[in-house]
Amino acid sequence: MTGQEKKAFILLLPVMLVIGTLFVGGLLLGLLRSFNYMPVIGLDDPSLDAYARVFANDEFWTALALSLYISVVSTAIATVLAVASALVLRETFKGKRIVTFLFQLNLTIPHVVGAVAILLLLSQSGFLARLGYFGGLIERPSDFPAMVYDDWYLGVIVQYVWKETPFIGLITLAILQSVGADYEAVAQSLGANRWRRLTQVVLPLIAPGVMRAQIVAFAFTFGAFEVPYLLGKTFPTVLPVLAYQRYTDVDLGLRPEAMAMGIVIAAVSTVLILGYMALSRRLGRT
Amino acid sequence: MPSTSLSGRGARAALTSIATAGAIIAGIATAPLAQADDVAAMNWDQLVAAGKGKTVNWYMWGGSAKINAYVSDWVNPQMQQRYGITVNRVAIDSTVDAVNKVLGEKEAGVTSGGSVDMIWINGRNFQTMKQAGMLTCGYMEKMPNNANINWQDPTIAFDFGIPVDGCETPWGRAQMVVVYDKARTPNPPTSLEGLLAWAKANPGRFTYPALPDFTGMFFVKHVLYHEAGEYKPFIGGFDQTVFDGVAPKVWTTLRELEPSLWRKGETYPTDRAAMHQLFANGEVDFTLATHPDSVGSDIESGTFPPTTGSYVLDGGTVGDVHYVAIPFNSANKAAAIVLANFLISPEAQYEKSRPEVWGVRTALDLTRVPAEWATKFANLPRHPAVVDDAALARGALPQPNSEWIKPLEDGWREEVLKK
């Protein structure tokens, strides 16, 4: 180890210790419990029973599919909106500072607060429904289309798109600024029109960075609990809510199943993230 | 750590080492308190002396400003003044959070000096903690105010059919009432049968919270009693034959109800708060309250319209008692016992029963308290929308034994929610 490396190691040690104990320690304890090991309630023979029970349950597969659907759809929509906004925001125009400020404002708002806002806005007795009532469009609350607690998890997706767009957008904006305008200028001098400059120069240049931002957004929405808990249907529900239901069941014997679901969430996220990172590296090389 | 090997021995060794480390740390931290912790051998005066200067960490549901204020702004100063004990209210979303905390400590080998000193609890959480040996028991007789409690009353001595066995102190009573708006529904159905028929005749205007929510469970219990024609079979332990006989009728009734429910029963409100919101917004015409007096305070606070009324169904509604319990590893057991005793004093119960404070029914036997207190309780003002004591007492049905709850929950999920 060189002197420089040693110094970096020592400086990073406190952070690594905290992460090591809390995160890895928590993960290991979760893993132990998911193997049906919980001596305090008489489970002291490790086994894969909890996983077997989880995988044999249709509710689990539905929840997994639903979680994937919500994460994929909301991340995809947010990416399109984010890249489009970033391309607009990098131009100079009047009032740019205010627009940029408004664009990133909701990054500071917690997800739970956002979810309650969506509820007040979109529910059948929410703000839009009331406007519809006063405007004579609907006669009773149930005439307003169901956008929360609905089959398609619209409210949940709207909330995630609302929250993820500025997140991916700001990262894209930073990448665009670091890439600069040189490549585009070259392409323009070679006769590329706006569309070709966008699709063949700008987008390939920013794609690896945007994909990394997508990974963070995807992993978050896949593992998040509070928004689908507040805005989602009772059944079917997403994987984190299902795990929470198992974990808070008064039957302590269900804790290993809750832990097994937690481990599955972590494993699926890890696999997808690794795969996506490999893909973005390959894109970055070409 | 050998936990990379998934063999039983490896995993067990890993956990044992974690537990040992935890126990050692806990042992060091609480060594000077070890003697003061031994409450079993203490009499009342010794308990009061041992509790002095301590802080009781009381884990309780924190969703009501009134309840929070009662504990923080009234109980706490009283305890400080009388006993030099500080009451630290720890707000939680759900009692199970506190149960999980104690369980985690038990797993880590923290058998004394635990962080939870008192929990507001009842029903299945009590059953869980009692079964896992996570409670301090047998201190009732030491408390002078225990004389105010009628332990012969089965609704007190059994918490959801589980014998209390001196492991928790009764703190208050609740009973389900049906809440409606006189302006919208001048003649509400008075029986459960009538309510179900009303729901079918008025599609989309009735619902109940999804199980395992407490209030949703109250409703399903009523349907269970209704289908069985009596409550008696459910007071004892779980009986598969009885369950198999009546459960299909319960599911059929609830499934037949589904198309007439709010959102056609495709989804249900998550909890009581969500259903109250639907009622307040006019999306449904009824809601259910498990604390009869909360109806009055919800009208006063503007949550419910002033034309709201409430009533007990013909044939009665399920009532229950809530308690406070002390975990087995509480760091301040003596102080917690002194607090539990104060909570069942006539003063503390009267304050809690005042409508502007909390307005919950007392757990005390009013024939056992001094006469002047009995009179004060009898003269407590009631909000006009709140059902009077006589009507509640006429229609109080006991809770089923908690062993019935899990099969009901699971059955409801499989047979009603998923179908």
XYZ file of C-alpha atoms in Angstrom:
705
model
C 0.000 0.000 0.000
C 1.453 3.357 -0.945
C 1.362 6.292 1.463
C -1.488 7.839 -0.480
C -3.519 4.632 -0.407
C -2.920 4.252 3.315
C -4.165 7.762 3.933
C -7.301 7.162 1.882
C -7.880 3.912 3.718
C -7.597 5.538 7.138
C -9.845 8.429 6.114
C -12.513 6.065 4.818
C -12.310 3.700 7.797
C -14.958 5.380 10.011
C -17.514 5.357 7.207
C -16.685 1.777 6.288
C -17.083 0.728 9.929
C -20.541 2.289 10.178
C -21.654 0.774 6.879
C -20.045 -2.552 7.775
C -21.729 -2.904 11.156
C -25.138 -1.493 10.370
C -25.673 -2.569 6.774
C -23.699 -5.807 6.476
C -24.560 -6.742 10.072
C -28.248 -6.121 9.438
C -28.128 -8.063 6.195
C -26.442 -11.014 7.918
C -28.995 -11.062 10.742
C -31.773 -10.852 8.157
C -30.191 -13.719 6.262
C -29.967 -15.817 9.442
C -33.622 -15.199 10.222
C -34.622 -15.956 6.649
C -33.040 -19.388 7.164
C -35.682 -20.000 9.839
C -33.161 -19.342 12.601
C -34.737 -17.470 15.502
C -33.999 -19.234 18.797
C -36.053 -16.787 20.855
C -39.267 -18.252 19.451
C -37.967 -21.790 19.335
C -36.658 -21.855 15.756
C -33.094 -23.160 16.148
C -32.689 -25.503 13.213
C -31.664 -23.516 10.119
C -33.495 -24.512 6.953
C -34.811 -23.116 3.690
C -38.443 -23.608 4.770
C -39.234 -19.902 4.751
C -38.041 -19.573 1.148
C -39.975 -22.682 0.151
C -43.148 -21.210 1.676
C -42.547 -17.838 0.036
C -41.858 -19.297 -3.422
C -44.881 -21.591 -3.206
C -47.169 -18.621 -2.618
C -48.916 -17.057 -5.628
C -49.243 -13.814 -3.729
C -45.455 -13.512 -3.695
C -45.110 -13.889 -7.475
C -47.913 -11.408 -8.107
C -46.230 -8.951 -5.761
C -42.867 -9.450 -7.442
C -44.372 -8.856 -10.893
C -46.231 -5.794 -9.634
C -43.079 -4.357 -8.052
C -41.149 -4.839 -11.295
C -43.968 -3.315 -13.338
C -44.141 -0.191 -11.168
C -40.345 0.294 -11.098
C -39.888 -0.245 -14.841
C -42.801 1.939 -15.939
C -42.113 4.812 -13.549
C -38.352 4.821 -14.250
C -38.930 4.715 -18.021
C -41.412 7.606 -18.008
C -39.236 9.605 -15.624
C -36.162 9.084 -17.835
C -37.895 10.389 -20.962
C -39.204 13.440 -19.108
C -35.877 13.982 -17.351
C -33.713 13.860 -20.480
C -36.140 16.090 -22.359
C -36.181 18.618 -19.515
C -32.401 18.531 -19.161
C -31.989 19.262 -22.870
C -34.271 22.281 -22.489
C -32.689 23.461 -19.244
C -29.140 23.484 -20.668
C -30.151 26.151 -23.177
C -29.999 29.773 -22.075
C -33.365 31.438 -21.914
C -35.171 34.075 -19.911
C -36.295 32.877 -16.467
C -34.030 29.814 -16.646
C -32.986 30.185 -13.022
C -36.577 30.156 -11.760
C -37.532 27.212 -13.969
C -34.454 25.234 -12.837
C -35.276 26.026 -9.219
C -38.890 24.866 -9.632
C -37.685 21.764 -11.474
C -35.572 20.574 -8.562
C -37.847 21.819 -5.770
C -39.594 18.533 -5.071
C -36.286 16.704 -4.474
C -36.472 18.053 -0.932
C -40.030 16.806 -0.313
C -40.180 13.410 1.432
C -41.931 10.582 -0.422
C -44.575 10.239 2.282
C -45.549 13.899 2.011
C -45.682 13.552 -1.769
C -47.905 10.503 -1.441
C -50.357 12.323 0.814
C -50.385 15.206 -1.682
C -51.217 12.776 -4.484
C -54.029 11.384 -2.327
C -55.452 14.858 -1.742
C -55.162 15.621 -5.442
C -56.247 12.441 -7.193
C -58.555 10.511 -4.863
C -62.273 10.295 -5.595
C -62.929 13.000 -3.029
C -59.707 14.841 -3.849
C -59.068 18.263 -5.320
C -59.526 17.272 -8.965
C -62.717 15.361 -8.165
C -64.082 18.427 -6.366
C -63.221 20.636 -9.322
C -65.032 18.128 -11.522
C -68.039 18.273 -9.209
C -68.216 22.064 -9.199
C -67.707 22.099 -12.946
C -70.666 19.735 -13.277
C -68.573 16.971 -14.843
C -69.352 14.416 -12.129
C -72.342 13.982 -9.857
C -70.878 11.850 -7.102
C -67.383 10.936 -5.871
C -67.460 7.483 -7.430
C -67.939 9.020 -10.901
C -64.380 10.321 -10.773
C -61.952 7.811 -12.340
C -60.089 5.760 -9.754
C -56.469 6.878 -9.814
C -55.414 5.798 -6.354
C -55.956 2.292 -4.922
C -56.500 1.313 -8.570
C -55.665 -1.785 -10.603
C -52.866 -0.068 -12.527
C -51.230 1.600 -9.562
C -51.552 4.924 -11.399
C -51.243 7.036 -8.257
C -48.057 5.209 -7.246
C -46.540 5.646 -10.703
C -47.507 9.328 -10.858
C -45.837 9.865 -7.482
C -42.613 8.105 -8.524
C -42.446 9.920 -11.861
C -42.991 13.232 -10.076
C -40.173 12.438 -7.658
C -37.683 10.736 -10.007
C -37.851 13.133 -12.956
C -35.877 15.958 -11.295
C -33.452 13.422 -9.796
C -32.529 11.867 -13.141
C -32.896 15.282 -14.796
C -30.329 17.033 -12.621
C -27.801 14.238 -13.107
C -28.396 14.390 -16.870
C -27.942 18.150 -16.795
C -24.600 17.764 -14.993
C -23.453 15.173 -17.565
C -24.542 17.401 -20.438
C -22.524 20.252 -18.993
C -19.421 18.107 -18.526
C -19.719 16.752 -22.074
C -19.850 20.315 -23.415
C -20.876 21.448 -26.874
C -17.696 20.525 -28.777
C -18.843 17.184 -30.166
C -22.092 18.676 -31.331
C -20.247 21.540 -32.998
C -18.059 19.045 -34.835
C -21.100 17.040 -35.923
C -22.815 20.217 -37.073
C -19.752 21.234 -39.111
C -19.904 17.826 -40.751
C -23.486 18.501 -41.782
C -25.535 16.660 -39.101
C -28.977 18.149 -38.548
C -30.545 18.701 -35.061
C -32.170 15.288 -34.920
C -29.015 13.412 -35.921
C -26.951 15.450 -33.468
C -29.369 14.463 -30.722
C -29.713 10.761 -31.520
C -26.187 10.031 -32.729
C -24.053 12.371 -30.627
C -25.741 13.623 -27.463
C -27.754 10.600 -26.395
C -24.916 8.051 -26.806
C -22.595 10.370 -24.881
C -24.916 10.763 -21.909
C -26.449 7.262 -21.973
C -24.032 5.576 -19.501
C -24.493 8.339 -16.935
C -28.264 8.436 -17.372
C -28.396 4.678 -16.960
C -26.545 4.934 -13.664
C -29.124 7.459 -12.456
C -31.866 5.087 -13.651
C -30.333 2.279 -11.612
C -30.579 4.317 -8.419
C -34.173 5.329 -9.197
C -35.111 1.780 -10.139
C -33.540 0.195 -7.057
C -35.267 2.723 -4.850
C -38.746 2.270 -6.307
C -38.357 -1.499 -6.303
C -37.527 -1.617 -2.601
C -39.669 1.281 -1.338
C -42.599 0.636 0.907
C -44.384 3.823 1.910
C -45.825 5.021 -1.410
C -47.531 1.755 -2.483
C -48.619 1.290 1.148
C -50.410 4.648 1.087
C -51.614 4.768 -2.520
C -51.824 1.107 -3.551
C -54.586 -1.459 -3.472
C -55.102 -3.782 -0.532
C -54.611 -6.728 -2.860
C -52.545 -7.412 -4.892
C -49.754 -5.431 -3.359
C -46.033 -4.926 -3.957
C -43.244 -7.014 -2.469
C -42.075 -4.551 0.219
C -45.645 -4.131 1.521
C -46.115 -7.899 1.565
C -42.843 -8.288 3.506
C -43.998 -5.599 5.931
C -47.326 -7.385 6.464
C -45.455 -10.583 7.319
C -43.040 -8.746 9.583
C -45.769 -6.971 11.550
C -47.982 -10.047 11.840
C -48.444 -10.927 15.493
C -47.587 -14.511 14.578
C -43.841 -14.459 15.235
C -43.494 -17.614 13.141
C -43.973 -15.468 10.002
C -40.846 -13.360 10.640
C -38.564 -15.748 8.686
C -40.867 -15.372 5.654
C -40.707 -11.584 5.963
C -36.917 -11.795 6.072
C -36.829 -14.175 3.108
C -38.851 -11.632 1.092
C -36.469 -8.878 2.172
C -33.522 -10.964 0.984
C -35.293 -11.614 -2.340
C -35.818 -7.851 -2.771
C -32.127 -7.254 -2.076
C -31.061 -10.079 -4.406
C -33.277 -8.981 -7.313
C -32.063 -5.383 -6.935
C -28.425 -6.518 -6.840
C -28.730 -8.725 -9.916
C -30.522 -6.038 -11.917
C -28.053 -3.367 -10.844
C -25.023 -5.503 -11.759
C -26.515 -6.371 -15.127
C -27.409 -2.798 -15.882
C -23.970 -1.566 -14.820
C -22.310 -4.065 -17.144
C -24.569 -2.837 -19.942
C -23.821 0.831 -19.265
C -20.071 0.095 -19.202
C -20.350 -1.583 -22.578
C -22.295 1.371 -23.933
C -19.677 3.729 -22.525
C -16.874 1.954 -24.372
C -18.383 2.089 -27.841
C -17.500 -14.801 11.410
C -18.291 -18.350 10.287
C -21.687 -17.377 8.968
C -20.657 -17.930 5.350
C -21.169 -21.607 6.016
C -24.888 -22.159 6.104
C -24.693 -25.260 8.224
C -26.725 -25.227 11.406
C -23.645 -25.148 13.543
C -22.089 -22.215 11.710
C -25.210 -20.119 11.865
C -25.800 -21.006 15.473
C -22.215 -20.159 16.417
C -22.517 -16.796 14.696
C -25.719 -15.901 16.443
C -24.460 -17.137 19.799
C -21.394 -14.925 19.497
C -23.547 -11.909 18.611
C -25.875 -12.665 21.506
C -22.990 -13.105 23.911
C -21.449 -9.814 22.864
C -24.807 -8.119 23.346
C -25.266 -9.686 26.758
C -21.815 -8.593 27.874
C -22.397 -5.012 26.746
C -25.821 -4.962 28.392
C -24.373 -6.485 31.546
C -21.744 -3.792 31.817
C -24.238 -1.048 31.135
C -26.701 -2.108 33.794
C -24.471 -3.612 36.460
C -25.055 -0.817 39.013
C -28.835 -1.091 38.533
C -29.005 -4.840 38.893
C -30.091 -4.674 42.503
C -32.679 -1.949 42.027
C -34.195 -4.014 39.222
C -35.186 -6.905 41.429
C -38.789 -5.832 41.996
C -40.222 -9.218 42.910
C -39.002 -8.992 46.507
C -40.027 -5.350 47.023
C -43.080 -4.042 48.837
C -44.934 -0.916 47.740
C -42.831 1.581 49.720
C -39.625 0.044 48.423
C -40.953 0.225 44.857
C -41.786 3.928 45.272
C -38.306 4.553 46.701
C -36.599 2.577 43.918
C -38.602 4.388 41.238
C -37.701 7.880 42.415
C -35.610 9.853 39.929
C -36.138 7.314 37.129
C -37.604 7.832 33.676
C -40.257 5.494 32.271
C -40.009 5.012 28.502
C -43.623 4.419 27.568
C -44.178 3.146 24.024
C -47.634 3.976 22.789
C -49.558 4.706 19.606
C -48.907 8.366 18.864
C -51.668 9.121 16.381
C -53.921 11.229 18.600
C -52.976 14.719 19.810
C -55.452 14.431 22.706
C -54.039 11.154 23.976
C -50.485 12.422 23.585
C -51.336 15.565 25.536
C -52.957 13.566 28.346
C -49.798 11.521 28.862
C -47.185 14.237 28.276
C -48.935 17.236 29.782
C -50.964 15.704 32.580
C -49.658 12.264 33.630
C -45.999 13.272 33.349
C -46.156 16.389 35.614
C -48.318 14.479 38.102
C -45.802 11.641 38.264
C -42.898 14.062 38.646
C -44.669 15.903 41.424
C -45.893 12.839 43.309
C -43.092 10.327 42.802
C -40.164 12.135 41.149
C -40.687 9.896 38.108
C -40.439 11.238 34.553
C -42.758 9.775 31.917
C -41.156 9.739 28.490
C -43.839 9.068 25.883
C -42.359 7.290 22.856
C -44.748 7.585 19.909
C -45.082 4.548 17.635
C -47.320 3.773 14.655
C -48.288 0.367 15.805
C -47.878 -1.613 19.021
C -46.097 -4.321 17.098
C -43.122 -1.920 16.721
C -42.611 -1.980 20.485
C -43.091 -5.763 20.566
C -40.408 -6.104 17.867
C -38.042 -3.895 19.847
C -38.330 -6.013 22.985
C -38.051 -9.162 20.880
C -34.867 -7.843 19.271
C -33.427 -7.147 22.691
C -34.367 -10.588 23.908
C -32.625 -12.102 20.888
C -29.516 -10.053 21.596
C -29.509 -11.339 25.161
C -30.522 -8.047 26.767
C -32.370 -9.495 29.754
C -32.137 -6.354 31.869
C -31.657 -2.682 31.175
C -33.949 -2.856 28.125
C -35.107 0.325 26.451
C -38.875 -0.212 26.730
C -40.409 0.248 30.195
C -44.091 0.252 29.386
C -46.318 -0.545 26.391
C -49.939 0.371 25.729
C -51.173 -3.038 24.607
C -53.977 -5.545 24.237
C -55.177 -8.548 22.310
C -52.825 -10.415 20.087
C -49.740 -8.332 20.878
C -50.297 -9.212 24.517
C -50.667 -12.859 23.573
C -47.412 -12.733 21.569
C -45.455 -11.139 24.410
C -46.940 -13.414 27.042
C -46.181 -16.540 25.012
C -42.603 -15.466 24.317
C -42.038 -14.697 28.023
C -41.435 -11.031 27.327
C -43.532 -9.514 30.151
C -43.101 -8.683 33.822
C -45.927 -10.387 35.714
C -47.238 -10.642 39.254
C -46.919 -7.047 40.489
C -50.664 -6.300 40.647
C -51.069 -7.207 44.319
C -48.334 -4.760 45.273
C -50.235 -1.812 43.784
C -52.647 -0.064 46.189
C -54.962 0.985 43.353
C -55.415 -2.620 42.255
C -58.307 -2.516 44.751
C -60.205 -0.359 42.210
C -60.174 -3.158 39.635
C -62.729 -5.942 39.501
C -60.684 -8.985 38.512
C -63.858 -11.103 38.731
C -65.131 -9.309 35.616
C -64.233 -11.608 32.712
C -63.814 -8.693 30.298
C -60.980 -7.479 32.559
C -59.469 -10.819 33.572
C -59.337 -12.072 29.974
C -57.758 -10.018 27.198
C -59.236 -11.411 23.957
C -59.874 -14.626 25.848
C -56.273 -14.845 27.066
C -55.976 -14.930 30.871
C -54.253 -11.738 32.000
C -52.555 -13.586 34.891
C -51.237 -10.385 36.412
C -49.125 -9.575 33.353
C -50.833 -6.295 32.360
C -52.853 -3.523 34.034
C -56.297 -2.572 32.630
C -56.296 1.060 31.513
C -59.585 1.764 29.712
C -62.580 0.373 27.839
C -63.695 0.587 24.239
C -66.736 -0.618 22.328
C -67.641 -0.467 18.678
C -70.287 2.022 17.553
C -71.678 2.728 14.111
C -71.190 6.329 12.967
C -73.525 7.985 10.456
C -74.623 11.411 9.278
C -78.201 12.317 10.287
C -78.434 14.679 7.333
C -77.540 11.978 4.803
C -79.095 8.929 6.485
C -81.968 9.997 8.755
C -83.035 6.403 9.465
C -79.927 4.260 9.722
C -80.289 0.482 9.940
C -80.151 -0.603 13.577
C -79.091 -4.233 13.237
C -76.156 -5.847 11.491
C -78.582 -7.578 9.154
C -80.149 -4.221 8.391
C -76.740 -2.659 7.800
C -75.802 -5.374 5.316
C -79.145 -4.958 3.537
C -78.697 -1.183 3.477
C -75.224 -1.584 1.929
C -76.683 -3.757 -0.840
C -79.491 -1.288 -1.494
C -77.015 1.630 -1.656
C -74.077 0.391 -3.707
C -70.726 2.089 -3.151
C -71.776 3.793 0.102
C -70.415 1.333 2.680
C -67.055 -0.279 3.371
C -64.872 -1.531 6.214
C -61.089 -1.442 6.657
C -58.993 -4.306 5.322
C -57.877 -6.870 7.877
C -55.662 -7.067 9.913
C -56.791 -3.540 10.814
C -58.329 -3.462 14.269
C -61.589 -1.783 13.196
C -61.963 -4.021 10.155
C -61.554 -6.986 12.478
C -64.331 -5.627 14.733
C -66.679 -5.655 11.770
C -65.762 -9.194 10.687
C -66.217 -10.403 14.285
C -69.762 -9.015 14.202
C -70.478 -10.870 11.000
C -69.037 -13.998 12.628
C -71.301 -13.666 15.701
C -74.235 -12.867 13.426
C -73.721 -15.948 11.238
C -73.210 -18.212 14.249
C -76.262 -16.687 15.972
C -74.304 -16.417 19.238
C -70.911 -15.392 20.542
C -70.381 -18.135 23.112
C -68.520 -20.665 20.942
C -65.782 -18.104 20.263
C -65.022 -17.129 23.840
C -63.034 -20.298 24.418
C -59.966 -21.521 22.569
C -59.977 -22.168 18.824
C -62.145 -25.072 17.645
C -61.606 -26.194 14.054
C -65.002 -27.923 13.819
C -66.886 -24.828 14.931
C -64.761 -22.675 12.594
C -65.360 -24.941 9.594
C -69.076 -24.860 10.353
C -69.478 -21.103 10.447
C -66.570 -19.636 8.442
C -67.954 -20.470 4.967
C -71.168 -18.598 5.841
C -69.105 -15.595 6.945
C -67.102 -15.580 3.693
C -70.254 -16.003 1.595
C -71.925 -13.058 3.332
C -68.858 -10.869 2.890
C -68.334 -11.925 -0.722
C -71.971 -11.214 -1.549
C -71.519 -7.812 0.037
C -68.399 -7.000 -1.988
C -70.006 -5.749 -5.250
C -72.043 -3.270 -3.176
C -69.063 -1.903 -1.262
C -67.049 1.261 -1.935
C -65.014 0.717 -5.097
C -66.986 -2.535 -5.536
C -64.777 -4.130 -2.898
C -61.850 -4.191 -5.316
C -59.907 -2.478 -2.595
C -60.509 -1.565 1.038
C -59.429 1.367 3.208
C -56.140 0.509 4.941
C -57.254 1.444 8.419
C -59.781 3.286 10.551
C -58.255 6.667 9.712
C -58.673 6.002 5.989
C -62.314 4.977 6.464
C -63.029 8.016 8.661
C -61.631 10.112 5.820
C -63.979 8.459 3.312
C -66.919 9.149 5.614
C -65.860 12.732 6.268
C -65.442 13.339 2.512
C -68.857 11.901 1.760
C -67.540 8.939 -0.241
C -69.284 6.498 2.117
C -72.218 6.986 4.516
C -71.033 4.999 7.541
C -67.868 4.528 9.494
C -67.059 2.476 12.553
C -65.525 3.808 15.763
C -63.998 1.516 18.366
C -63.950 4.264 21.020
C -67.535 5.545 21.385
C -66.407 8.911 22.754
C -64.096 9.623 19.834
C -67.213 10.463 17.795
C -67.799 13.535 19.970
C -64.214 14.740 19.698
C -64.167 14.147 15.941
C -67.236 16.370 15.603
C -65.691 19.056 17.832
C -62.451 19.025 15.850
C -64.373 19.428 12.593
C -63.351 16.027 11.211
C -66.948 14.828 11.146
C -69.951 16.992 10.206
C -71.971 18.412 13.131
C -74.924 16.264 12.065
C -72.982 13.070 12.884
C -74.598 10.527 15.172
C -73.598 7.146 16.560
C -75.321 4.062 17.930
C -74.888 0.493 19.101
C -76.338 -2.207 16.848
C -79.300 -4.244 18.098
C -77.924 -7.400 19.576
C -74.879 -5.504 20.782
C -71.392 -4.637 19.639
C -68.013 -6.004 20.610
C -66.257 -4.235 23.444
C -62.742 -4.612 24.737
C -60.345 -3.396 27.378
C -56.916 -1.937 26.729
C -54.011 -2.363 29.101
C -50.465 -1.295 29.911
C -47.720 -3.898 30.271
C -44.108 -3.855 31.456
C -41.521 -5.798 29.378
C -39.488 -8.480 31.170
C -36.248 -6.555 30.633
C -37.427 -3.011 31.458
C -34.595 -0.920 32.868
C -36.969 0.933 35.204
C -39.423 -1.679 36.412
C -40.086 -0.135 39.820
C -40.862 3.254 38.284
C -43.067 1.580 35.646
C -45.054 -0.224 38.361
C -45.536 3.052 40.239
C -46.802 4.585 36.981
C -49.146 1.646 36.310
C -50.576 2.122 39.799
C -51.106 5.842 39.214
C -52.850 5.176 35.892
C -55.589 3.227 37.692
C -56.117 5.847 40.384
C -59.552 7.522 40.287
C -57.885 10.905 39.534
C -55.958 9.642 36.514
C -58.925 7.657 35.202
C -61.329 10.557 35.717
C -59.018 12.953 33.883
C -58.731 10.442 31.037
C -62.531 10.085 30.891
C -63.241 13.805 30.557
C -64.464 14.413 26.992
C -62.170 17.402 26.471
C -59.122 15.372 27.589
C -59.550 11.967 25.987
C -63.078 10.838 26.777
C -62.497 7.122 27.125
C -64.479 4.872 29.467
C -62.845 3.932 32.730
C -61.445 0.480 33.467
C -62.266 0.895 37.150
C -65.141 -0.777 38.976
C -67.073 2.278 40.137
C -68.563 0.390 43.079
C -65.064 0.037 44.476
C -63.873 3.635 44.282
C -64.707 6.256 46.976
C -68.300 7.478 46.654
C -67.385 11.044 45.695
C -65.390 9.728 42.748
C -68.217 7.432 41.659
C -70.499 10.498 41.602
C -67.989 12.496 39.587
C -67.706 9.703 37.034
C -71.513 9.411 36.852
C -71.802 13.158 36.205
C -69.252 13.307 33.399
C -70.652 15.325 30.510
C -71.273 13.442 27.271
C -71.268 14.851 23.793
C -74.851 14.522 22.446
C -73.598 12.398 19.538
C -71.990 9.873 21.885
C -73.867 6.764 22.932
C -74.741 6.788 26.628
C -73.374 4.303 29.161
C -76.640 2.437 29.558
C -76.945 1.702 25.846
C -73.322 0.593 25.681
C -73.650 -1.657 28.704
C -76.876 -3.217 27.300
C -75.111 -4.122 24.097
C -71.589 -5.075 25.177
C -70.458 -8.323 23.575
C -67.173 -9.961 24.601
C -64.233 -10.290 22.229
C -63.610 -13.720 20.747
C -60.567 -15.536 22.101
C -57.502 -14.253 20.289
C -56.844 -17.738 18.883
C -59.736 -17.097 16.481
C -58.203 -13.949 15.057
C -55.485 -15.511 12.909
C -57.818 -17.970 11.140
C -60.274 -15.113 10.552
C -57.537 -12.884 9.125
C -56.117 -15.592 6.886
C -59.570 -16.752 5.808
C -60.639 -13.208 4.976
C -57.537 -12.670 2.827
C -58.002 -15.952 0.956
C -61.773 -16.136 0.686
C -62.837 -12.497 0.438
C -59.964 -10.214 -0.536
C -58.435 -12.427 -3.202
C -61.698 -13.676 -4.742
